[in-house]
Amino acid sequence: MSADLLAALDEFAPSARPVDTRAPRLRPVEQAAVRRRPRLAYGIVAVLGAAAIVAAQMVVSILTTQDTYAISTLTSQQRQLTWDRQILYDEVAGLSSPQYLAANASALGMVISEAPTFLRLSDGALVGASQAAGWQSSIDAVGRGAVANALITQTPLVTDPAATIEGTPVEVTDETGQSVIPPALTDGLPTPTTR
Amino acid sequence: MTGRSTRSPRRRTVVAMFIVLAVIGAFVIRLVDIQVVNANDHIEQSLELGLSSSQKTYGTRGTIVDENGATLAGSIVLYDAQLDPKLVGPIDRTIDGEDVKVPWETISAEIAAVTGQTAEEIQAIVAAALAENPESRYARLTSGLTTAQYRELADMKIPYLAFVAHPARTYPDGAVAGNLVGFVGSDGTPLAGLEVSQDGCLASTDGEIRYQRGGDGVVIPGTMTEKPAVDGGTLQLTINRDLNWYLQQLIAEQTQNTGAKSGSIFVVEVKTGAIRAAAEYPTVDPNAPTAVDESDRASRIFRNTFEPGSTFKALSAAMLVDSGTANPFSVVHVPFRQTFDNGASVRDDLQHPDYDYTLNGVLVNSSNVGISTFAGMMSDQARYDYLTKFGIGQGTDVDFLGEANGLVRDPSQWDNQTKYNTSYGQGLTTTVPELANAYQAIANGGLKLPLRLVESCTAADGTVTTPDNGEPTQVISPEAARQVTDMLENVATKGSVSEKVGIAGYRIALKTGTAEKVDPGAGTYKVGSYFTTIAGFAPADDPQYVVVVTLDEPTTIKSSSANAPAFREAMTQVLKTYRIMPSNSASPDLPTFG
């Protein structure tokens, strides 16, 4: 390290400098070049470019923010509609059930016929028992509605607003205004006690 | 230039460069590790540390639909309401341009009007919470509010009233197929029926949304990440909703009319093995399972076993004909009571003189002695093997939650009496689905198809999976099946219930059963209480549907005649529902006596 340094210093030692007889490598310029005017256009372009970038960024930012607000509004709208849909779904729940349909039809006096009869489309022939339906329905959909549906227990029938799928409520009140419901018969007719 | 002076600095440069490169390399590796390899973990971490909020999103539990797509079980949203007792107090409101302080008493009355509680109850809830902890910030007000109730309460803008939405279940058709569909608890846990056994199809996966909010509550752009919730699949059953409802109403009326404990009607499609209806009474409305007794909340059809009685004579006849032991015209001598060589004693239901019955006559008059005599011509093992092939004691492929299997003991365990009792369906047990499946085999040319209750499961992404069903089994030959069907038609036209089961224009094949019931306490058969059954199919010339009607201990009529009106109505409705055309021919008339 120190040997290198010494060797380098040695080269710059003034005493042993030989005289250079060749022409000098550096010389003054005869005539200074005319200074060119700076091009204004480049500057303007650069400034405008920067401005454009800033502006574009602001526009994009504003648009994004606006979109965010639009999304926010739409989201709350969607939420409101979801609630509406849920409310409507709750309101009609159970109305499409077969027991409600049958109870309504039964309240209109419609009966379920026992004997199946078919009308053949190809030749118009009646196939089957071809009997008229009796007065009695094969099941009593409104009087003895036995297939429960808690969703529509209190819902009045469309065709008979006094009845529900569980039949017509018998509400008897005595003088005190208390509801008197006769006890249900579960074990057949009561037998009188005779002595 | 290669002197000592120049070589040294270059080496230093190279060494320095390597060090720099190594450091840069280490940073690059770490960067890639952070940004690419473990990026998700760090995002998670940053979200946890950051100011983001997250929201759980619920997937919708799948619907259960019938064979035509009518909804049997669907999902709705219910709301729980909770109060912040510490903040409870008067509210500032502007009424007619005036600022008024509305007292808590009025507010609680307003809330009560919506929730169905009383103002006192609500005040008590708050008072109780504050008494326990004066700093209390939470008191449960009520749960299970509908959306309409929730909106009404939310529109009151009460600052200390908050709501939590949670998914809930609704059953639009109420008790229709409620025994099969099952129900879920108030916390959403499936508790019964297909809701439990098909939970893998129906269950949804919850999702999550994470985001950062600005000061005005708007989500800051670019901060929202969503893990979407996955909805449950749609479970399609083979059940026909309208048919099932009709049969439920029918069996309810018939169970009440006959004074029976319970009753059921089971319908199987002969050519596919699909269960089209499984109606029973009493049963459960999944909307309100607690309204009925606990024993009525599950399906008796699938969970009860019983001694079938004379409906098994059809199976005995089938194995006799298929094995070539007898044919419908084979004759045996039948006294009212018969004591067999091994000491077993069998008697018929009604007193009668000695007859020479054909096999057909044995079925038509449901003679225990006759079928026992015929069964004695086969080995016990052969009869056992046939019963097993018919699926008795094997359960069904439905694999319903808690499904019971019948029990046929190994012939080595049969005592002298059981050897004959089993030929007319006593001394062994079965289930309604097993019995229906055996009759399905007879109706389908001897080919037993696996019973099916689930048609398919359609996942949220549209992939359809159908359950893995078992293999069909040829139990008896098609010729044997035809001969048995002919005899069962004679039962329908000439047997004890012939005047009650006829459907104009159709050929019906059936067998009745009035089975004795074991009194579990005494270990003997009950006196005067029977389990009555009619199993049959129509149209007998081209069988399409098997119908099994059962009544447990009917009291007004104690024999299987009690089931006859229900069987006729049920079969009529099945034929109407599936537009089965009347038969073009008459039932064969086989001899009863030899």
CSV table of C-alpha atoms in Angstrom, one decimal, chain B residues 1-322:
chain,number,residue,atom,x,y,z
B,1,MET,CA,-1.0,-3.1,-16.5
B,2,THR,CA,-0.9,-6.4,-14.6
B,3,GLY,CA,1.4,-5.0,-12.0
B,4,ARG,CA,0.8,-5.2,-8.4
B,5,SER,CA,-0.4,-1.7,-8.2
B,6,THR,CA,-3.4,-2.2,-10.6
B,7,ARG,CA,-4.4,-5.7,-9.6
B,8,SER,CA,-5.1,-4.9,-6.0
B,9,PRO,CA,-7.8,-2.1,-6.5
B,10,ARG,CA,-9.7,-4.2,-9.0
B,11,ARG,CA,-9.9,-7.1,-6.6
B,12,ARG,CA,-11.2,-4.7,-4.0
B,13,THR,CA,-13.8,-3.4,-6.4
B,14,VAL,CA,-14.9,-6.9,-7.3
B,15,VAL,CA,-15.1,-7.9,-3.6
B,16,ALA,CA,-17.1,-4.8,-2.8
B,17,MET,CA,-19.4,-5.4,-5.7
B,18,PHE,CA,-20.0,-8.9,-4.6
B,19,ILE,CA,-20.8,-7.7,-1.1
B,20,VAL,CA,-23.2,-5.1,-2.5
B,21,LEU,CA,-24.8,-7.7,-4.8
B,22,ALA,CA,-25.2,-10.1,-2.0
B,23,VAL,CA,-26.9,-7.6,0.1
B,24,ILE,CA,-29.1,-6.5,-2.8
B,25,GLY,CA,-29.8,-10.2,-3.4
B,26,ALA,CA,-30.8,-10.8,0.2
B,27,PHE,CA,-33.2,-7.8,0.0
B,28,VAL,CA,-34.7,-9.0,-3.3
B,29,ILE,CA,-35.3,-12.5,-1.8
B,30,ARG,CA,-36.9,-11.0,1.3
B,31,LEU,CA,-38.9,-8.7,-0.9
B,32,VAL,CA,-40.2,-11.5,-3.0
B,33,ASP,CA,-40.9,-13.4,0.1
B,34,ILE,CA,-42.9,-10.6,1.6
B,35,GLN,CA,-44.7,-9.4,-1.6
B,36,VAL,CA,-45.3,-12.7,-3.4
B,37,VAL,CA,-44.7,-15.8,-1.3
B,38,ASN,CA,-46.3,-14.8,2.0
B,39,ALA,CA,-48.3,-11.9,0.6
B,40,ASN,CA,-51.7,-13.1,1.8
B,41,ASP,CA,-50.5,-13.6,5.4
B,42,HIS,CA,-49.2,-10.1,5.5
B,43,ILE,CA,-52.4,-8.6,4.0
B,44,GLU,CA,-54.3,-10.5,6.7
B,45,GLN,CA,-51.9,-9.1,9.3
B,46,SER,CA,-52.1,-5.6,8.0
B,47,LEU,CA,-55.9,-5.7,8.0
B,48,GLU,CA,-55.8,-6.9,11.6
B,49,LEU,CA,-53.6,-4.1,12.6
B,50,GLY,CA,-55.2,-1.5,10.4
B,51,LEU,CA,-58.3,0.5,10.9
B,52,SER,CA,-60.4,-1.8,8.7
B,53,SER,CA,-63.7,-3.2,9.8
B,54,SER,CA,-65.1,-6.5,8.7
B,55,GLN,CA,-68.5,-7.9,8.3
B,56,LYS,CA,-69.7,-11.5,8.2
B,57,THR,CA,-71.8,-12.4,5.3
B,58,TYR,CA,-74.2,-15.3,5.5
B,59,GLY,CA,-74.7,-17.7,2.7
B,60,THR,CA,-78.3,-18.9,2.3
B,61,ARG,CA,-79.1,-22.5,3.4
B,62,GLY,CA,-80.3,-24.5,0.4
B,63,THR,CA,-84.0,-25.0,-0.3
B,64,ILE,CA,-85.7,-28.4,-0.3
B,65,VAL,CA,-88.1,-28.8,-3.2
B,66,ASP,CA,-90.5,-31.6,-4.3
B,67,GLU,CA,-90.4,-33.5,-7.6
B,68,ASN,CA,-91.9,-30.5,-9.4
B,69,GLY,CA,-89.8,-27.8,-7.7
B,70,ALA,CA,-92.3,-26.6,-5.2
B,71,THR,CA,-90.5,-25.3,-2.1
B,72,LEU,CA,-90.9,-27.5,1.0
B,73,ALA,CA,-88.2,-25.7,3.0
B,74,GLY,CA,-86.7,-22.2,2.4
B,75,SER,CA,-84.6,-19.7,4.1
B,76,ILE,CA,-85.5,-16.3,5.5
B,77,VAL,CA,-83.8,-13.7,7.7
B,78,LEU,CA,-84.9,-13.0,11.2
B,79,TYR,CA,-83.6,-10.3,13.6
B,80,ASP,CA,-82.6,-10.2,17.2
B,81,ALA,CA,-83.0,-6.9,19.0
B,82,GLN,CA,-80.7,-5.8,21.8
B,83,LEU,CA,-80.6,-2.8,24.1
B,84,ASP,CA,-77.7,-0.7,25.5
B,85,PRO,CA,-79.0,-0.3,29.1
B,86,LYS,CA,-76.4,2.3,30.1
B,87,LEU,CA,-77.7,4.6,27.4
B,88,VAL,CA,-81.4,4.0,27.9
B,89,GLY,CA,-83.3,7.2,28.6
B,90,PRO,CA,-85.3,9.9,27.0
B,91,ILE,CA,-84.8,10.7,23.4
B,92,ASP,CA,-84.9,14.1,21.7
B,93,ARG,CA,-87.5,14.3,18.9
B,94,THR,CA,-88.8,17.0,16.8
B,95,ILE,CA,-92.6,16.9,16.8
B,96,ASP,CA,-94.4,19.7,14.8
B,97,GLY,CA,-91.3,21.8,14.7
B,98,GLU,CA,-90.8,21.6,18.4
B,99,ASP,CA,-88.0,19.8,20.2
B,100,VAL,CA,-89.4,17.4,22.7
B,101,LYS,CA,-87.8,15.0,25.2
B,102,VAL,CA,-89.7,11.7,24.9
B,103,PRO,CA,-89.5,9.7,28.1
B,104,TRP,CA,-88.3,6.1,28.2
B,105,GLU,CA,-91.8,5.0,29.3
B,106,THR,CA,-93.3,6.2,26.0
B,107,ILE,CA,-90.4,4.7,24.0
B,108,SER,CA,-90.7,1.3,25.7
B,109,ALA,CA,-94.4,1.3,25.0
B,110,GLU,CA,-93.7,2.1,21.3
B,111,ILE,CA,-91.2,-0.8,21.2
B,112,ALA,CA,-93.6,-3.1,23.0
B,113,ALA,CA,-96.3,-2.4,20.4
B,114,VAL,CA,-94.1,-3.8,17.7
B,115,THR,CA,-92.4,-6.7,19.5
B,116,GLY,CA,-95.6,-8.0,21.1
B,117,GLN,CA,-94.2,-7.6,24.6
B,118,THR,CA,-95.6,-5.1,27.2
B,119,ALA,CA,-93.9,-1.9,28.1
B,120,GLU,CA,-93.4,-3.2,31.7
B,121,GLU,CA,-91.6,-6.3,30.4
B,122,ILE,CA,-89.2,-4.2,28.4
B,123,GLN,CA,-88.5,-1.8,31.3
B,124,ALA,CA,-87.9,-4.8,33.5
B,125,ILE,CA,-85.3,-6.2,31.1
B,126,VAL,CA,-83.4,-2.9,31.3
B,127,ALA,CA,-83.8,-2.6,35.0
B,128,ALA,CA,-82.6,-6.2,35.6
B,129,ALA,CA,-79.5,-5.6,33.4
B,130,LEU,CA,-78.7,-2.4,35.2
B,131,ALA,CA,-79.3,-3.9,38.6
B,132,GLU,CA,-76.8,-6.6,37.8
B,133,ASN,CA,-74.2,-4.2,36.4
B,134,PRO,CA,-74.8,-0.4,36.4
B,135,GLU,CA,-72.3,-0.1,33.5
B,136,SER,CA,-74.2,-2.8,31.4
B,137,ARG,CA,-74.0,-2.2,27.7
B,138,TYR,CA,-76.0,-5.2,26.6
B,139,ALA,CA,-79.4,-6.6,27.2
B,140,ARG,CA,-81.3,-9.0,24.9
B,141,LEU,CA,-84.6,-7.5,24.1
B,142,THR,CA,-86.2,-10.2,21.9
B,143,SER,CA,-85.3,-12.5,19.0
B,144,GLY,CA,-87.0,-13.8,15.9
B,145,LEU,CA,-88.3,-10.5,14.7
B,146,THR,CA,-89.6,-10.4,11.1
B,147,THR,CA,-88.1,-7.9,8.6
B,148,ALA,CA,-91.3,-5.8,8.9
B,149,GLN,CA,-91.0,-5.6,12.7
B,150,TYR,CA,-87.3,-4.9,12.4
B,151,ARG,CA,-87.8,-2.0,9.9
B,152,GLU,CA,-90.5,-0.5,12.0
B,153,LEU,CA,-88.2,-0.5,15.1
B,154,ALA,CA,-85.2,0.7,13.1
B,155,ASP,CA,-87.3,3.6,11.7
B,156,MET,CA,-87.9,4.9,15.2
B,157,LYS,CA,-84.2,5.7,15.3
B,158,ILE,CA,-83.7,4.8,18.9
B,159,PRO,CA,-79.9,5.1,19.5
B,160,TYR,CA,-79.7,2.4,22.2
B,161,LEU,CA,-81.5,-0.2,20.2
B,162,ALA,CA,-79.4,-2.5,17.9
B,163,PHE,CA,-80.2,-5.4,15.7
B,164,VAL,CA,-78.5,-8.6,14.6
B,165,ALA,CA,-79.7,-10.4,11.5
B,166,HIS,CA,-79.5,-14.1,11.3
B,167,PRO,CA,-80.6,-16.6,8.8
B,168,ALA,CA,-83.6,-18.8,9.7
B,169,ARG,CA,-85.7,-21.5,8.1
B,170,THR,CA,-89.3,-21.4,6.9
B,171,TYR,CA,-91.5,-24.2,5.7
B,172,PRO,CA,-94.2,-22.6,3.3
B,173,ASP,CA,-96.3,-25.8,3.2
B,174,GLY,CA,-96.3,-26.3,7.0
B,175,ALA,CA,-96.8,-29.9,7.9
B,176,VAL,CA,-96.8,-31.2,4.3
B,177,ALA,CA,-93.9,-33.7,4.3
B,178,GLY,CA,-92.8,-32.2,7.6
B,179,ASN,CA,-92.1,-35.8,8.8
B,180,LEU,CA,-89.5,-36.1,6.0
B,181,VAL,CA,-88.1,-32.6,5.7
B,182,GLY,CA,-87.4,-32.2,9.5
B,183,PHE,CA,-86.6,-28.9,11.1
B,184,VAL,CA,-83.8,-26.8,12.4
B,185,GLY,CA,-83.4,-25.2,15.8
B,186,SER,CA,-83.7,-21.5,16.5
B,187,ASP,CA,-79.9,-21.2,16.3
B,188,GLY,CA,-80.0,-22.8,12.8
B,189,THR,CA,-78.7,-26.3,13.9
B,190,PRO,CA,-80.5,-29.0,11.9
B,191,LEU,CA,-82.4,-31.2,14.3
B,192,ALA,CA,-84.5,-33.7,12.4
B,193,GLY,CA,-85.2,-35.4,9.1
B,194,LEU,CA,-83.5,-34.5,5.8
B,195,GLU,CA,-82.3,-31.2,7.3
B,196,VAL,CA,-79.9,-33.4,9.3
B,197,SER,CA,-79.1,-36.2,6.9
B,198,GLN,CA,-78.7,-33.9,3.9
B,199,ASP,CA,-76.9,-31.1,5.7
B,200,GLY,CA,-73.9,-31.7,3.5
B,201,CYS,CA,-75.9,-30.6,0.5
B,202,LEU,CA,-78.0,-27.8,2.2
B,203,ALA,CA,-75.4,-26.1,4.4
B,204,SER,CA,-73.9,-22.8,3.3
B,205,THR,CA,-70.5,-21.4,3.9
B,206,ASP,CA,-70.2,-18.0,5.6
B,207,GLY,CA,-68.2,-15.3,3.9
B,208,GLU,CA,-66.5,-12.0,5.0
B,209,ILE,CA,-66.1,-8.5,3.7
B,210,ARG,CA,-63.2,-6.3,5.0
B,211,TYR,CA,-62.8,-2.7,4.3
B,212,GLN,CA,-61.7,0.7,5.6
B,213,ARG,CA,-64.2,3.4,6.1
B,214,GLY,CA,-63.8,7.2,5.6
B,215,GLY,CA,-65.0,9.8,8.0
B,216,ASP,CA,-68.4,9.9,6.4
B,217,GLY,CA,-68.8,6.1,6.6
B,218,VAL,CA,-68.1,5.5,3.0
B,219,VAL,CA,-65.8,2.6,2.1
B,220,ILE,CA,-62.4,3.9,1.0
B,221,PRO,CA,-61.8,2.8,-2.6
B,222,GLY,CA,-59.4,0.0,-3.0
B,223,THR,CA,-59.6,-1.2,0.6
B,224,MET,CA,-62.4,-3.7,0.2
B,225,THR,CA,-61.6,-7.4,0.1
B,226,GLU,CA,-64.4,-9.9,0.0
B,227,LYS,CA,-64.5,-13.6,0.7
B,228,PRO,CA,-67.8,-14.5,-0.8
B,229,ALA,CA,-70.3,-16.6,1.0
B,230,VAL,CA,-71.3,-19.8,-0.7
B,231,ASP,CA,-75.0,-20.7,-0.7
B,232,GLY,CA,-76.2,-24.2,0.1
B,233,GLY,CA,-77.4,-26.5,-2.6
B,234,THR,CA,-81.0,-27.2,-3.7
B,235,LEU,CA,-82.2,-30.6,-2.5
B,236,GLN,CA,-84.8,-32.1,-4.8
B,237,LEU,CA,-87.0,-34.9,-3.3
B,238,THR,CA,-89.0,-37.5,-5.2
B,239,ILE,CA,-92.1,-36.5,-3.1
B,240,ASN,CA,-95.1,-34.9,-4.8
B,241,ARG,CA,-96.2,-32.1,-2.5
B,242,ASP,CA,-99.9,-32.0,-3.6
B,243,LEU,CA,-100.3,-35.8,-3.4
B,244,ASN,CA,-98.6,-35.8,0.0
B,245,TRP,CA,-100.9,-33.1,1.3
B,246,TYR,CA,-104.0,-35.0,0.1
B,247,LEU,CA,-102.8,-38.2,1.7
B,248,GLN,CA,-101.9,-36.5,4.9
B,249,GLN,CA,-105.4,-35.0,5.2
B,250,LEU,CA,-106.9,-38.4,4.2
B,251,ILE,CA,-105.0,-40.4,6.8
B,252,ALA,CA,-105.7,-37.8,9.5
B,253,GLU,CA,-109.4,-38.1,8.9
B,254,GLN,CA,-109.2,-41.9,8.7
B,255,THR,CA,-107.1,-42.3,11.8
B,256,GLN,CA,-109.6,-40.1,13.7
B,257,ASN,CA,-112.6,-42.0,12.2
B,258,THR,CA,-111.3,-45.4,13.1
B,259,GLY,CA,-110.0,-44.3,16.5
B,260,ALA,CA,-106.5,-45.4,15.7
B,261,LYS,CA,-103.4,-44.3,17.5
B,262,SER,CA,-101.6,-43.4,14.3
B,263,GLY,CA,-101.8,-44.1,10.6
B,264,SER,CA,-99.7,-43.8,7.5
B,265,ILE,CA,-99.9,-43.9,3.7
B,266,PHE,CA,-96.8,-44.7,1.7
B,267,VAL,CA,-96.6,-44.5,-2.1
B,268,VAL,CA,-93.8,-45.9,-4.3
B,269,GLU,CA,-93.4,-45.6,-8.1
B,270,VAL,CA,-93.1,-49.2,-9.3
B,271,LYS,CA,-90.8,-48.5,-12.3
B,272,THR,CA,-88.4,-46.2,-10.6
B,273,GLY,CA,-88.5,-47.0,-6.9
B,274,ALA,CA,-89.2,-43.3,-6.2
B,275,ILE,CA,-91.1,-42.5,-3.0
B,276,ARG,CA,-93.9,-40.2,-4.1
B,277,ALA,CA,-95.6,-39.7,-0.8
B,278,ALA,CA,-95.0,-40.6,2.8
B,279,ALA,CA,-98.0,-39.3,4.7
B,280,GLU,CA,-98.7,-40.0,8.4
B,281,TYR,CA,-100.8,-38.8,11.3
B,282,PRO,CA,-100.1,-37.4,13.8
B,283,THR,CA,-97.1,-35.5,12.4
B,284,VAL,CA,-95.1,-32.3,12.8
B,285,ASP,CA,-95.4,-28.8,11.4
B,286,PRO,CA,-91.7,-27.9,11.0
B,287,ASN,CA,-92.6,-24.2,11.5
B,288,ALA,CA,-93.6,-25.1,15.1
B,289,PRO,CA,-92.2,-28.4,16.1
B,290,THR,CA,-92.7,-27.8,19.8
B,291,ALA,CA,-96.4,-27.6,19.2
B,292,VAL,CA,-96.6,-31.4,19.1
B,293,ASP,CA,-95.6,-34.2,21.3
B,294,GLU,CA,-91.9,-35.2,21.0
B,295,SER,CA,-92.8,-38.6,19.8
B,296,ASP,CA,-94.7,-37.1,16.9
B,297,ARG,CA,-91.8,-35.0,15.7
B,298,ALA,CA,-90.0,-37.8,13.8
B,299,SER,CA,-91.3,-40.0,11.0
B,300,ARG,CA,-93.0,-43.2,12.4
B,301,ILE,CA,-93.0,-44.5,8.8
B,302,PHE,CA,-89.3,-44.9,8.9
B,303,ARG,CA,-88.7,-45.5,12.6
B,304,ASN,CA,-91.4,-47.9,13.6
B,305,THR,CA,-91.1,-51.7,13.2
B,306,PHE,CA,-94.2,-53.9,13.4
B,307,GLU,CA,-95.3,-57.5,12.8
B,308,PRO,CA,-96.9,-57.2,9.4
B,309,GLY,CA,-99.4,-60.1,9.5
B,310,SER,CA,-101.2,-61.3,6.4
B,311,THR,CA,-99.7,-58.9,3.9
B,312,PHE,CA,-96.7,-61.3,4.1
B,313,LYS,CA,-98.8,-64.1,2.6
B,314,ALA,CA,-98.2,-62.5,-0.7
B,315,LEU,CA,-94.4,-62.9,-0.2
B,316,SER,CA,-94.9,-66.5,1.0
B,317,ALA,CA,-97.0,-67.2,-2.2
B,318,ALA,CA,-94.3,-65.5,-4.3
B,319,MET,CA,-91.6,-67.7,-3.0
B,320,LEU,CA,-93.8,-70.8,-3.4
B,321,VAL,CA,-94.5,-70.0,-7.0
B,322,ASP,CA,-91.0,-68.9,-7.9
